[in-house]
Structures are given as C-alpha cells and as structure tokens.
mmCIF file with all atom_site columns, C-alpha atoms in Angstrom:
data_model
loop_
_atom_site.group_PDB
_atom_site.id
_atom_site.type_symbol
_atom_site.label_atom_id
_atom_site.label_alt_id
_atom_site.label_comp_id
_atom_site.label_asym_id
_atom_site.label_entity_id
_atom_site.label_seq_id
_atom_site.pdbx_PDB_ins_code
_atom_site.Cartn_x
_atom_site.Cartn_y
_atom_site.Cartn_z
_atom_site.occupancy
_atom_site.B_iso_or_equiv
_atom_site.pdbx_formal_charge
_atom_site.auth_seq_id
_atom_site.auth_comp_id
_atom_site.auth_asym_id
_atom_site.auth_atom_id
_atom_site.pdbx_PDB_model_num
ATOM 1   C CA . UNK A 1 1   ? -1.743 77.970 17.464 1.00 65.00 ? 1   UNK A CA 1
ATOM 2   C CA . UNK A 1 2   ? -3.167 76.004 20.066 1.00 80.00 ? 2   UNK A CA 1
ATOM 3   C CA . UNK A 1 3   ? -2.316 72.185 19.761 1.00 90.00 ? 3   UNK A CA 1
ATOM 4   C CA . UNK A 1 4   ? -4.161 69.183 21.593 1.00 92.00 ? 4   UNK A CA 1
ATOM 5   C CA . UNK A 1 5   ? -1.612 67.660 24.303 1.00 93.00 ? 5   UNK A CA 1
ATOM 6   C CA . UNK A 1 6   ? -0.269 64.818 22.243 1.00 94.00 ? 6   UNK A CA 1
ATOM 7   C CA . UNK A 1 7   ? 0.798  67.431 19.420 1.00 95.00 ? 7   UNK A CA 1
ATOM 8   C CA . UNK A 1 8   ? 1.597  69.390 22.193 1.00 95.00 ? 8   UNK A CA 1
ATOM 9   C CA . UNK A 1 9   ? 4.063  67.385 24.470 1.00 95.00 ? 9   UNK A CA 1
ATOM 10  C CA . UNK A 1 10  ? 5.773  66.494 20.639 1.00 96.00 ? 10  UNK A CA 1
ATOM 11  C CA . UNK A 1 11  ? 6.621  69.794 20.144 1.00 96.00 ? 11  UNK A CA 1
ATOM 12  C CA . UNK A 1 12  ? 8.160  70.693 23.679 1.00 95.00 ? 12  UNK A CA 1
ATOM 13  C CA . UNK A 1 13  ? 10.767 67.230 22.901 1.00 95.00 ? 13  UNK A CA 1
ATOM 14  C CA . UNK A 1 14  ? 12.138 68.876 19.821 1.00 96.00 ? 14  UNK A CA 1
ATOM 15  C CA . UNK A 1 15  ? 14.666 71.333 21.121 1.00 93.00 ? 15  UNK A CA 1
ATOM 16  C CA . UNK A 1 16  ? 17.392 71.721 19.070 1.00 92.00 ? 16  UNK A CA 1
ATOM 17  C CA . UNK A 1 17  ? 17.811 72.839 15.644 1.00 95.00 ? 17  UNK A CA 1
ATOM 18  C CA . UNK A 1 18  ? 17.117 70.241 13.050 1.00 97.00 ? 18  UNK A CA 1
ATOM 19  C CA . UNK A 1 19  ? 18.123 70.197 9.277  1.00 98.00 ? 19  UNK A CA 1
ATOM 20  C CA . UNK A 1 20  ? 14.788 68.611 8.205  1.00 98.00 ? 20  UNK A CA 1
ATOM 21  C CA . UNK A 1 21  ? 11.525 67.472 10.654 1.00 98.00 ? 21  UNK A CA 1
ATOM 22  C CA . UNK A 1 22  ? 9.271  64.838 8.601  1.00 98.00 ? 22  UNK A CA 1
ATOM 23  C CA . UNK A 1 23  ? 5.495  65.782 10.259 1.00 97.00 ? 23  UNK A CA 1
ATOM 24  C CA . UNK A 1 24  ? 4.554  61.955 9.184  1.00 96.00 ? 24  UNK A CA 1
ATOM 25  C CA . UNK A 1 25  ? 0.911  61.128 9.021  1.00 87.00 ? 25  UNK A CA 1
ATOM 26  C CA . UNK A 1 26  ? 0.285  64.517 9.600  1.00 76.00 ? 26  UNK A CA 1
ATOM 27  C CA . UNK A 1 27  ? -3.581 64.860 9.746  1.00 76.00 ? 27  UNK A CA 1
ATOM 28  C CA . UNK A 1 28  ? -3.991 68.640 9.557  1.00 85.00 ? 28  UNK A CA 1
ATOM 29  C CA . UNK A 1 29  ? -0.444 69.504 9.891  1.00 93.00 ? 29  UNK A CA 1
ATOM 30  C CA . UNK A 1 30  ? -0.959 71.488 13.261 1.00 95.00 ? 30  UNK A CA 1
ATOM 31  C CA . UNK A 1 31  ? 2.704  70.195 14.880 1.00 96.00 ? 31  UNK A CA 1
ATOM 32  C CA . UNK A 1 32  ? 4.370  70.918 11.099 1.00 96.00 ? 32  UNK A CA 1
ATOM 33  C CA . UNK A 1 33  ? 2.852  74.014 11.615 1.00 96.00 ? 33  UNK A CA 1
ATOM 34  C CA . UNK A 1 34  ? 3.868  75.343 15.152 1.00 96.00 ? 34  UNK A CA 1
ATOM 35  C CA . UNK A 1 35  ? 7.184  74.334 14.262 1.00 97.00 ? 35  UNK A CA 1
ATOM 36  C CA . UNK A 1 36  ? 7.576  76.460 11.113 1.00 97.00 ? 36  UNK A CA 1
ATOM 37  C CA . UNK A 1 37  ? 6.284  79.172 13.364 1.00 95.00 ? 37  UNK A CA 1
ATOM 38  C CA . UNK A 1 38  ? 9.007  78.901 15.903 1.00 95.00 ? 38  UNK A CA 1
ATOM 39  C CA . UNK A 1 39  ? 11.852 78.370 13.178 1.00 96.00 ? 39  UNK A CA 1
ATOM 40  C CA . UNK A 1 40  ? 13.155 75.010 15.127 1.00 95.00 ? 40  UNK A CA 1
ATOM 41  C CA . UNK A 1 41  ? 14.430 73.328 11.433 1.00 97.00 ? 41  UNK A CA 1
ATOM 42  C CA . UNK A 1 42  ? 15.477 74.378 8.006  1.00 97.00 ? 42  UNK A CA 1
ATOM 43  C CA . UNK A 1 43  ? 12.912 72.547 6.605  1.00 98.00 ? 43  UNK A CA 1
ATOM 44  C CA . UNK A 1 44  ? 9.712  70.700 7.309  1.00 97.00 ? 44  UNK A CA 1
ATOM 45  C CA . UNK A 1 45  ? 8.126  67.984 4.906  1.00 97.00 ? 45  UNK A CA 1
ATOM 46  C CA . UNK A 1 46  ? 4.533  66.921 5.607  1.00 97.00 ? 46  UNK A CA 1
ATOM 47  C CA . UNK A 1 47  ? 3.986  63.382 4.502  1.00 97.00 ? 47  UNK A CA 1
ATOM 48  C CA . UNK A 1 48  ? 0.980  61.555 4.146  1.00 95.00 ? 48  UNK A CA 1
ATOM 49  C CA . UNK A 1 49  ? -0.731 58.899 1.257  1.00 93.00 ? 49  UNK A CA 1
ATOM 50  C CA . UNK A 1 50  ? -4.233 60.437 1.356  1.00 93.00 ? 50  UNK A CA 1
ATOM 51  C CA . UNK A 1 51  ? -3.883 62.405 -1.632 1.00 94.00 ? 51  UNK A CA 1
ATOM 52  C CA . UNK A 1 52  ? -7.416 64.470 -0.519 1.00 94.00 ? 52  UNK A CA 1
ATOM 53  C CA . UNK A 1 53  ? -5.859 65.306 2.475  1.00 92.00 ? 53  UNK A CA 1
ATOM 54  C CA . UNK A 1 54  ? -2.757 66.713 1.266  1.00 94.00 ? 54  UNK A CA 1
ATOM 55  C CA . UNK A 1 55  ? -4.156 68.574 -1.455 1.00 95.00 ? 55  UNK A CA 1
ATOM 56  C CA . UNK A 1 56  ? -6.127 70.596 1.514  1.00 95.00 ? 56  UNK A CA 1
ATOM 57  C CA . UNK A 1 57  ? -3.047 70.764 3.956  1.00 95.00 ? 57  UNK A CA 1
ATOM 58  C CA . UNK A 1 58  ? -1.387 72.208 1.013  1.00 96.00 ? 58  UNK A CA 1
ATOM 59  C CA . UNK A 1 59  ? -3.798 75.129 0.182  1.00 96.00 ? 59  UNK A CA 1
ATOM 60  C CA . UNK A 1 60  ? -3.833 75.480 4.648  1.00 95.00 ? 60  UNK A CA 1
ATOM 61  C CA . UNK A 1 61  ? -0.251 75.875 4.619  1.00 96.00 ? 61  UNK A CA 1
ATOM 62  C CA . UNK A 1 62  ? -0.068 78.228 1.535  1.00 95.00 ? 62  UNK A CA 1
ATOM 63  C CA . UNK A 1 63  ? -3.010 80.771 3.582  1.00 95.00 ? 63  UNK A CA 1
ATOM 64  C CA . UNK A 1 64  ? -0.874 79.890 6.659  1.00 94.00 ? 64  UNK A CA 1
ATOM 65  C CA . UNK A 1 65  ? 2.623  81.516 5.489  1.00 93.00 ? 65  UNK A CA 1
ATOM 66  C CA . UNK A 1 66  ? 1.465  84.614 4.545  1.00 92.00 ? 66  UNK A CA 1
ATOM 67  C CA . UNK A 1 67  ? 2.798  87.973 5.470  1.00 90.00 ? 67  UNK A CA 1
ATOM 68  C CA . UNK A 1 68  ? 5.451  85.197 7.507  1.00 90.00 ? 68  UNK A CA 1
ATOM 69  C CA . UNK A 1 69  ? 8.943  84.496 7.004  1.00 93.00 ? 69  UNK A CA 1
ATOM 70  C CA . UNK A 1 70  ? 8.922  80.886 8.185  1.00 95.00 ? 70  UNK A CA 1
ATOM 71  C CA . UNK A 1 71  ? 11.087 78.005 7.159  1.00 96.00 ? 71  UNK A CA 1
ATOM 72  C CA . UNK A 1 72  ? 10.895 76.103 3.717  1.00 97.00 ? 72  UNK A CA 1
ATOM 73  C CA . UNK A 1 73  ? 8.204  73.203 3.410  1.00 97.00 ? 73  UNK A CA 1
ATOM 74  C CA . UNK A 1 74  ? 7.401  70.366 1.268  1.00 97.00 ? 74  UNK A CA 1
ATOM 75  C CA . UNK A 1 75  ? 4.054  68.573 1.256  1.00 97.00 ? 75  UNK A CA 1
ATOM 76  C CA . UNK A 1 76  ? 4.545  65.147 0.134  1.00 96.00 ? 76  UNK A CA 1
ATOM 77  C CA . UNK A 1 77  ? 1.932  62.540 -0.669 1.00 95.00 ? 77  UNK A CA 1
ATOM 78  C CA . UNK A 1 78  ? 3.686  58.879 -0.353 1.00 95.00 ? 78  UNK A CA 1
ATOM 79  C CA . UNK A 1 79  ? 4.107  56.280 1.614  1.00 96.00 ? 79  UNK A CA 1
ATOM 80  C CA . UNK A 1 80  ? 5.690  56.994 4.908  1.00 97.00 ? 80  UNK A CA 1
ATOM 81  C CA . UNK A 1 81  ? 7.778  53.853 4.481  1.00 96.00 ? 81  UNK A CA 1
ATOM 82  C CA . UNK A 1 82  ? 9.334  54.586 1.774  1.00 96.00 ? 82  UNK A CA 1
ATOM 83  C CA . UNK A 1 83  ? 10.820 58.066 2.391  1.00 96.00 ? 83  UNK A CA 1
ATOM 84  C CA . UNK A 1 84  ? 13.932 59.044 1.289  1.00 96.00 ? 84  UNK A CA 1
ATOM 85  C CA . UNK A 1 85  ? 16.412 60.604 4.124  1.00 97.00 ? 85  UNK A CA 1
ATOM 86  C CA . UNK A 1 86  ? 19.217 63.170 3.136  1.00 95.00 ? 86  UNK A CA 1
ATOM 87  C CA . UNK A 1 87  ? 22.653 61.528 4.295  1.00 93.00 ? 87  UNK A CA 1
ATOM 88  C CA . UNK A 1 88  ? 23.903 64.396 5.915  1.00 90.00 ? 88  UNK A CA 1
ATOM 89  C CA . UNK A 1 89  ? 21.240 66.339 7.613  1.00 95.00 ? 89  UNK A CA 1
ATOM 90  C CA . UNK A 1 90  ? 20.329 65.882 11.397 1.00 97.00 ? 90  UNK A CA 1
ATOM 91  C CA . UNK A 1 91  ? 16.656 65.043 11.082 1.00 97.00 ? 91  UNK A CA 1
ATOM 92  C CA . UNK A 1 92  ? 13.870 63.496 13.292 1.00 98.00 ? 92  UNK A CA 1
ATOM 93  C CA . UNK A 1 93  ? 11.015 61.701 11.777 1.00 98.00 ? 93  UNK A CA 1
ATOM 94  C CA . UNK A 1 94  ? 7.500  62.426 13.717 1.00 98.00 ? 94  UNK A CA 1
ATOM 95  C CA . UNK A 1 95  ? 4.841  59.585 13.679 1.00 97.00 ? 95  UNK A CA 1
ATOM 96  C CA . UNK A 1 96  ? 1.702  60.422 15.531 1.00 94.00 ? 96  UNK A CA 1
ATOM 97  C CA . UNK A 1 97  ? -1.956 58.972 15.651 1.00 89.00 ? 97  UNK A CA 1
ATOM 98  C CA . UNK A 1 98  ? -1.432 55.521 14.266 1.00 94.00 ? 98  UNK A CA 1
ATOM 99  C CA . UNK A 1 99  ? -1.958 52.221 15.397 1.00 95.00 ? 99  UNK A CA 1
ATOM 100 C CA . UNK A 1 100 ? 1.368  50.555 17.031 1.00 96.00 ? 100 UNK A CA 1
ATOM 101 C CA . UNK A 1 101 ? 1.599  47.772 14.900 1.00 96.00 ? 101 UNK A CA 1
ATOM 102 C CA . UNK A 1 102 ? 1.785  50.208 11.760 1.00 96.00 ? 102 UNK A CA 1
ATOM 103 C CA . UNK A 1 103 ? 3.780  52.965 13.545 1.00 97.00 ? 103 UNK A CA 1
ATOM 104 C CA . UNK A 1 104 ? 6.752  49.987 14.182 1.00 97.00 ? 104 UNK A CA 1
ATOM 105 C CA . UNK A 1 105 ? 6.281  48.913 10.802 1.00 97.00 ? 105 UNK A CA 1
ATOM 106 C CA . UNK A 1 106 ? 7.179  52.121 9.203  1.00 97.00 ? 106 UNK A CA 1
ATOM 107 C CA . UNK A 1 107 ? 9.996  52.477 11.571 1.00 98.00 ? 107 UNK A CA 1
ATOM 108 C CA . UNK A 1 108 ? 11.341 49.305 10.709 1.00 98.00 ? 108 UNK A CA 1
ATOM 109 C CA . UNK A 1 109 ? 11.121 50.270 6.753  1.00 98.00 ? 109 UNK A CA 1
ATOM 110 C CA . UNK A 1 110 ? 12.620 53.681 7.235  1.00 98.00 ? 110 UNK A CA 1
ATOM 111 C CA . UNK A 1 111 ? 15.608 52.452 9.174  1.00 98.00 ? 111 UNK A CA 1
ATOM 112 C CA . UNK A 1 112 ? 15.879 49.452 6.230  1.00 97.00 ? 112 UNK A CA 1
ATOM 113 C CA . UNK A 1 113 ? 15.907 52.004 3.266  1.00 97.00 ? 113 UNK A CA 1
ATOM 114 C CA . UNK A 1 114 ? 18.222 54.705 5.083  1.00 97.00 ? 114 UNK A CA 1
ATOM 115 C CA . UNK A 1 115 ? 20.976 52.931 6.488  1.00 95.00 ? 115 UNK A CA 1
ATOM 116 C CA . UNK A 1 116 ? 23.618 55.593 6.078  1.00 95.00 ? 116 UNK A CA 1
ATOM 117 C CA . UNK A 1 117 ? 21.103 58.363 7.896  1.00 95.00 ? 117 UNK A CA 1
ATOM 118 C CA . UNK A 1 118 ? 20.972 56.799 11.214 1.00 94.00 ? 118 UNK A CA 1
ATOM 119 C CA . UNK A 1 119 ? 23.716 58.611 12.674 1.00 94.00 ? 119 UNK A CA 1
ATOM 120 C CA . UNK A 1 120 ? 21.604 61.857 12.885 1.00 95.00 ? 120 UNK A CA 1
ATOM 121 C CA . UNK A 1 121 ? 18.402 60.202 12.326 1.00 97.00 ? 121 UNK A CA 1
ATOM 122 C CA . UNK A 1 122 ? 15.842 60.656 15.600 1.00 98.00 ? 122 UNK A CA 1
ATOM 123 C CA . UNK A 1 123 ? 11.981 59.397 15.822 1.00 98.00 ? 123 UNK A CA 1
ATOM 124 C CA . UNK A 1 124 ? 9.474  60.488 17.910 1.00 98.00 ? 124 UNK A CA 1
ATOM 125 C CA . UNK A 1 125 ? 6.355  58.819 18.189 1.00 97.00 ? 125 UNK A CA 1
ATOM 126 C CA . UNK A 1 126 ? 2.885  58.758 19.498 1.00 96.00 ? 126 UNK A CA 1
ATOM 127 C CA . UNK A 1 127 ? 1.342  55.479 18.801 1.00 95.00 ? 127 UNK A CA 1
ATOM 128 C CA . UNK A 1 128 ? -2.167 54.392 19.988 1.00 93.00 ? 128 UNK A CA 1
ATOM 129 C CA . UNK A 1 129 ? -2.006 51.195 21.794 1.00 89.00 ? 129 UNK A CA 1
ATOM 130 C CA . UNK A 1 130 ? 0.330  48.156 21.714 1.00 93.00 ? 130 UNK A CA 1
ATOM 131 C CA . UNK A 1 131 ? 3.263  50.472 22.986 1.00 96.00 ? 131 UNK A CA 1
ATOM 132 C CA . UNK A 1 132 ? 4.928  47.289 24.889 1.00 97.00 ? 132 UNK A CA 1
ATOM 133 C CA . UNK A 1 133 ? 5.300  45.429 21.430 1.00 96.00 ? 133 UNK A CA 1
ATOM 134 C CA . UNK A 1 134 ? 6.215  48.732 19.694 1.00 98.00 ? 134 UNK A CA 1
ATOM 135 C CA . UNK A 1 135 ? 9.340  49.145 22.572 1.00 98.00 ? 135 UNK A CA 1
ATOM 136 C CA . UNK A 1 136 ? 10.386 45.190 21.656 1.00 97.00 ? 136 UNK A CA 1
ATOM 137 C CA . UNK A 1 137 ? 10.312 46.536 18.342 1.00 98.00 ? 137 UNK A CA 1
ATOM 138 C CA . UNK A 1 138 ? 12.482 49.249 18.990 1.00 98.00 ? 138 UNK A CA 1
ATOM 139 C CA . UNK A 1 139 ? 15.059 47.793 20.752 1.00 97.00 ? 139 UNK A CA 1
ATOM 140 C CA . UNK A 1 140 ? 15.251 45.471 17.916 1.00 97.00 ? 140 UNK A CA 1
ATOM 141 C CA . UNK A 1 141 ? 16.117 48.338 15.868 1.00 97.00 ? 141 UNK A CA 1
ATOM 142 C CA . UNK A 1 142 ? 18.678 49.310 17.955 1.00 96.00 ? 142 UNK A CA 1
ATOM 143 C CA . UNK A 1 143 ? 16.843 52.091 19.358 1.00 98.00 ? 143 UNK A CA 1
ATOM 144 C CA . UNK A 1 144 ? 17.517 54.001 22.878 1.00 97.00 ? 144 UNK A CA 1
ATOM 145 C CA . UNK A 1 145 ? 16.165 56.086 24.624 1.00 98.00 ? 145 UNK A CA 1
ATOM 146 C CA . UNK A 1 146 ? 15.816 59.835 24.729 1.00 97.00 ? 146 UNK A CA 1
ATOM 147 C CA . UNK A 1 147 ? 12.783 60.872 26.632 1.00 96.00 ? 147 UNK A CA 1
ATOM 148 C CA . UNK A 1 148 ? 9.228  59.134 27.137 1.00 97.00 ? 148 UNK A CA 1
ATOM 149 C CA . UNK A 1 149 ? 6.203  60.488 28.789 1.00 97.00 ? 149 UNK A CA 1
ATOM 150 C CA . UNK A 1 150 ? 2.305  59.527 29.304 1.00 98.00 ? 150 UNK A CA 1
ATOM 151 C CA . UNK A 1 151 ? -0.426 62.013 28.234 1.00 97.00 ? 151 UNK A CA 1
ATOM 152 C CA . UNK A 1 152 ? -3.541 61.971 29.213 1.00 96.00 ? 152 UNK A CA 1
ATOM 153 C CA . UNK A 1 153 ? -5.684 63.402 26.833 1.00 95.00 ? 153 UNK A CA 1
ATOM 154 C CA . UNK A 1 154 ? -9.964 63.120 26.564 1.00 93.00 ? 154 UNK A CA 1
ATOM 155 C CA . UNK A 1 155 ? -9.505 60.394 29.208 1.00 92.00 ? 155 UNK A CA 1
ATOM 156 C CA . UNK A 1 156 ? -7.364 58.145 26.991 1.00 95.00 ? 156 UNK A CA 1
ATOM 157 C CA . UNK A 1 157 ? -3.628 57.910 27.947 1.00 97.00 ? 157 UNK A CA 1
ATOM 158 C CA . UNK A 1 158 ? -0.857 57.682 25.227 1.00 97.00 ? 158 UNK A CA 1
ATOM 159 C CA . UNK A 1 159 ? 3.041  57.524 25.201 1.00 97.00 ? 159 UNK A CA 1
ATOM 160 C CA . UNK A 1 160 ? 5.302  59.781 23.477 1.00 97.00 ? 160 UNK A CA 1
ATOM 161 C CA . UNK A 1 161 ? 8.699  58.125 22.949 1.00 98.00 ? 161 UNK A CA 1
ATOM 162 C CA . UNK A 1 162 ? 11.996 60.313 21.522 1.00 98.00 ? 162 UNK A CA 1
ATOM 163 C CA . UNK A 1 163 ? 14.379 57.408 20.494 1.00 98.00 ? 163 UNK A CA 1
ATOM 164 C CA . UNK A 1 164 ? 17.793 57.261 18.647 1.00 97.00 ? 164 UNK A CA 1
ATOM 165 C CA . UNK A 1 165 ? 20.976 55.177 17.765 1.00 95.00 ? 165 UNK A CA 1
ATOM 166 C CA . UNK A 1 166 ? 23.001 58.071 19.772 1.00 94.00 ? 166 UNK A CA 1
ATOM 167 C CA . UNK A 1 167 ? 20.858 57.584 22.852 1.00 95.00 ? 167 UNK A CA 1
ATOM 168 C CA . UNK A 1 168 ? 22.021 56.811 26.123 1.00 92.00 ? 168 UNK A CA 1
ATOM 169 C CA . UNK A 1 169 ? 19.172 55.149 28.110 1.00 95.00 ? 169 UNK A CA 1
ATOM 170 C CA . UNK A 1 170 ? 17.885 52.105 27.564 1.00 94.00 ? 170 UNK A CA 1
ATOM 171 C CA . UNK A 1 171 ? 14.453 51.789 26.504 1.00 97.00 ? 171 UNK A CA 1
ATOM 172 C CA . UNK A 1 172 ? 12.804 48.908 28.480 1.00 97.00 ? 172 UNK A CA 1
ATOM 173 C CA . UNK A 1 173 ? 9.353  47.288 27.156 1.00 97.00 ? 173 UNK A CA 1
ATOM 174 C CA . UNK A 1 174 ? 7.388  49.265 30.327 1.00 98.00 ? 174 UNK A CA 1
ATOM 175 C CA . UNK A 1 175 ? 8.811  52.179 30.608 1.00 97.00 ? 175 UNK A CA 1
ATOM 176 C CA . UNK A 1 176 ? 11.094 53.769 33.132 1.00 93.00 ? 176 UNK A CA 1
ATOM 177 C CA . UNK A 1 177 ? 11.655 57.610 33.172 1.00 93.00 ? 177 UNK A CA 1
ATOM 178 C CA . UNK A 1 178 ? 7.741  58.448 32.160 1.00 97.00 ? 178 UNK A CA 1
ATOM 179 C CA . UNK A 1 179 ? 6.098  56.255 35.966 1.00 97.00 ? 179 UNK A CA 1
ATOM 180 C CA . UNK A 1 180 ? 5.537  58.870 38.464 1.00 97.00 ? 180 UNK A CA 1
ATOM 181 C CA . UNK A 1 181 ? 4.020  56.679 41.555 1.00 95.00 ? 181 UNK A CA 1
ATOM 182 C CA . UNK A 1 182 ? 3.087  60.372 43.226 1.00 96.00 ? 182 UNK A CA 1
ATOM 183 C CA . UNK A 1 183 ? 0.492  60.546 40.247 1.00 97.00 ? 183 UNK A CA 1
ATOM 184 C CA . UNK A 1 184 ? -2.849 59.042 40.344 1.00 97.00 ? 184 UNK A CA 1
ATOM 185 C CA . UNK A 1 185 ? -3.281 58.828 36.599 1.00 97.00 ? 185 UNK A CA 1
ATOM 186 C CA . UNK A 1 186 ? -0.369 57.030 36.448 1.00 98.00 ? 186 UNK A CA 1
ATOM 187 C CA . UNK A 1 187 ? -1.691 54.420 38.719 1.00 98.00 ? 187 UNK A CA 1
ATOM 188 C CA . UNK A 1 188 ? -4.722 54.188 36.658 1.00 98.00 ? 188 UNK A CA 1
ATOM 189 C CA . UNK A 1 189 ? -3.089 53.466 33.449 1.00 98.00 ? 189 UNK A CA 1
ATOM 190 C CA . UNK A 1 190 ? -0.897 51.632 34.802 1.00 98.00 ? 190 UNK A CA 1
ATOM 191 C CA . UNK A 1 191 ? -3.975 49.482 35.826 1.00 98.00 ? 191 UNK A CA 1
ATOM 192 C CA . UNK A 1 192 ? -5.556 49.843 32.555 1.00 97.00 ? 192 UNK A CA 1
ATOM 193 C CA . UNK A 1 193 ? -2.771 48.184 31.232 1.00 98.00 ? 193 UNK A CA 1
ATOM 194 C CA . UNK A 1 194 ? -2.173 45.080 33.552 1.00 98.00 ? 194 UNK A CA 1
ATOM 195 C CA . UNK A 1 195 ? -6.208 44.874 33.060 1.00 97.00 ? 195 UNK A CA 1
ATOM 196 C CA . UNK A 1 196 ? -6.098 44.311 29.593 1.00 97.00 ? 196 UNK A CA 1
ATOM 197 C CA . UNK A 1 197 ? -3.672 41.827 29.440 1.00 97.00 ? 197 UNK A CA 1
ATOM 198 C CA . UNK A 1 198 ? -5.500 39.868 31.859 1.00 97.00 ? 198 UNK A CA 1
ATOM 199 C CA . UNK A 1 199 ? -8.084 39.668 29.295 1.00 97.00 ? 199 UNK A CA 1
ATOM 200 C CA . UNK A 1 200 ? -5.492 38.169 27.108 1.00 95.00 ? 200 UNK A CA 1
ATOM 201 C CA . UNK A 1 201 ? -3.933 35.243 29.289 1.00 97.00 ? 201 UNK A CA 1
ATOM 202 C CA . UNK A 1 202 ? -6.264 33.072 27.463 1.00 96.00 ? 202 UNK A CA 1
ATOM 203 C CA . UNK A 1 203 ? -4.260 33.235 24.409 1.00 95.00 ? 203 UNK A CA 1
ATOM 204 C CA . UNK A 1 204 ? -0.821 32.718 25.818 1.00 95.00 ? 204 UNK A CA 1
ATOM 205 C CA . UNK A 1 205 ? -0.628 32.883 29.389 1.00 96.00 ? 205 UNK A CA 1
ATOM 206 C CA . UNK A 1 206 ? 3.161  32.396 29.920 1.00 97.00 ? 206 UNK A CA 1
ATOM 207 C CA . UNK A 1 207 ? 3.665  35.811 27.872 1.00 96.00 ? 207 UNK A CA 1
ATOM 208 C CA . UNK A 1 208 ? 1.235  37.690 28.804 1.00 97.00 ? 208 UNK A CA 1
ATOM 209 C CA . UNK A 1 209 ? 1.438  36.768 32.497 1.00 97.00 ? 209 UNK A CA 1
ATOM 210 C CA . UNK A 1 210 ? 5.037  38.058 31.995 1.00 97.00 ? 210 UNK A CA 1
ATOM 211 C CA . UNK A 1 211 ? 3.627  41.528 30.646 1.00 98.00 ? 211 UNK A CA 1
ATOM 212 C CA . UNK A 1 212 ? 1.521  41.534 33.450 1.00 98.00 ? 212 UNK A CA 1
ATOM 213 C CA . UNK A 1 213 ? 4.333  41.276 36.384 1.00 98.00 ? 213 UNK A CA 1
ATOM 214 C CA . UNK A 1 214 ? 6.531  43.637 34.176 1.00 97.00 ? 214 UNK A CA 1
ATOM 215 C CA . UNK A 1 215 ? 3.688  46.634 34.725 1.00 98.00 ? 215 UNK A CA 1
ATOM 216 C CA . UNK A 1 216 ? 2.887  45.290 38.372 1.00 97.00 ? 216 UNK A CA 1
ATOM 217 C CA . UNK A 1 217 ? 6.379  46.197 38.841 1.00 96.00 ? 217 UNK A CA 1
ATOM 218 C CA . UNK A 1 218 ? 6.783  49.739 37.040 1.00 97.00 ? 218 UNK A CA 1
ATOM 219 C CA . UNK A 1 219 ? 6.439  51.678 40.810 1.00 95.00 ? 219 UNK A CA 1
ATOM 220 C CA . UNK A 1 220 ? 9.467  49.983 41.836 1.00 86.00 ? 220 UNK A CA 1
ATOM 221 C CA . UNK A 1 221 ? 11.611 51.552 39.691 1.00 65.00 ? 221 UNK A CA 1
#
C-alpha cells in the first residue's frame, strides 16, 4: 500500500511492538492499514466521530483482511477525546490531519481521562499549522521528546512529532533535531514561518517578535 509522505514518515517512527496503536482521525485508515499489514501491534483501533465515514472504513477494512492473517481491529466511532486507554498495554495514540489547536486539545483530554496509562502511553502527531503553540502545549503536558521531522509534501511542509513521559529530549517550541541548515527546504520553511508571524506583530508584538527571533535562530543549533 502506497501511503502519502505524512502517513508515510508516521509509519517508519513506530518501531517497536505495541500492545494497541489508536489510528485517530483516521480518514481512510491507510496508516491503520499498513500497520496491520506489517504485524507492528496486537491490535489497532480506528477512531473517528463521522459515523459515514466509519461505516465505509469498516466495510474497506473487512474487503482488506481477506485471505490475510493480520492483527485484531476495532473501528470505533467516538470522540477522540474521550477514549478509554487499557492500564497496562504499551500503546501510542496517532493524530494526523487536524488543525493544531484541536490536535493539543485532544491531547490534553486524553492525558486528563487516562492518568494511570501514561507510563506506556506515546503520541505521535501530524498537526497542520500552529505547531509552536502545539509544542508549549506539550511541554505543559509533560511531554518530551522522541523524534520530530519536517515533510514536505504537495509544497506544504508539516511536522511529525513522537512524544512521551519516558522521553529523554527536550522538546523546545522550534524544534531542534528535525533543522537541517544543509537543506534548502528547510530554509524555506523556516522562512515561511518567521514570515507569517511578521504578519502577526500587529496583534502582540512582544510575543510574536519573540517567535520570530526563536526561528531566526533554529540554524544555530
């Protein structure tokens, strides 16, 4: 199965075996899908709240196991948010494809409601846009850091974060480990970024001018 790049750099950060992967706002269920094909977790629940949606992933995946020995699946239609997570299983929550505001939000929910999961409890996430107030948001959580890259993908750029409580690294608002200054698509995001919060100095300049020298400073790292 060929995934885009986003779906595609998600699956190459999961690893190691997992008890249970949560393919969160799934879409189509591509990534749920490539991982039941390479056997990477027990089980694999594809959540979503569109109950239209689900009811086709569901019939997709039914067509999809056939004549396969894969995994066990759940499709779930709820709220992301409210998910329950086994105590005891090493698990990693995958949000993909929605906006950063909502992507911390559920984040932030999930950690409330499953205190006692958080010592195997991973996310990896994709969000589109507002990725320095999604990092604040993370550290807040008591999030670290176990991988980030950029992708660039039909000329828009995106970053995948792997964060848990077990990490390691810390997870600064910019970015550390995903700047490569030998890259010229870095340098263009890079400027993509500082350019639009230029546009926003108007509405607070002390903090956004302090976003801005933050990314003027990513190459120095």
């Amino acid at each position: 199965m060929k995934l885009s790049k986003r779906l595609n750099a998600i699956n190459s950060l999961i690893t190691e075996p997992y008890d249970i992967v949560w393919d969160c706002c799934c879409d189509h269920g591509f990534l749920g899908m490539a991982l039941l094909e390479r056997g990477i977790a027990k089980h694999i629940n594809f959540v979503d709240i569109i109950p239209t949606l689900m009811e086709a992933l569901e019939q997709s995946l039914q067509q999809f196991e056939q004549g396969k020995f894969l995994p066990s699946w759940q499709v779930r239609c709820e709220d992301v948010a409210q998910i329950k997570l086994p105590t005891a299983a090493k698990q990693v929550v995958v949000i993909a494809g929605v906006g950063g505001d909502l992507c911390l939000k559920l984040i932030e929910q999930i950690i409330a409601n499953n205190p006692q999961s958080l010592h195997q409890l991973s996310f990896i996430i994709c969000p589109i846009q507002h990725l320095y107030k999604v990092r604040a948001g993370l550290n807040a959580c008591n999030l670290k850091l176990e991988n980030e890259q950029i992708i660039v993908e039909n000329k828009r750029f995106y970053e995948v974060l792997h964060v848990s409580v077990n990490a390691s690294q810390t997870l600064t608002q910019t970015g550390a480990q995903m700047w490569d200054k030998h890259n010229p698509q870095h340098h263009q995001y890079q400027q993509q970024l500082i350019n639009h919060y230029t546009r926003m100095l108007n509405k607070d300049r002390l903090y956004y001018q302090k976003v801005i020298t933050e990314y003027q400073r990513v190459f120095e790292c």
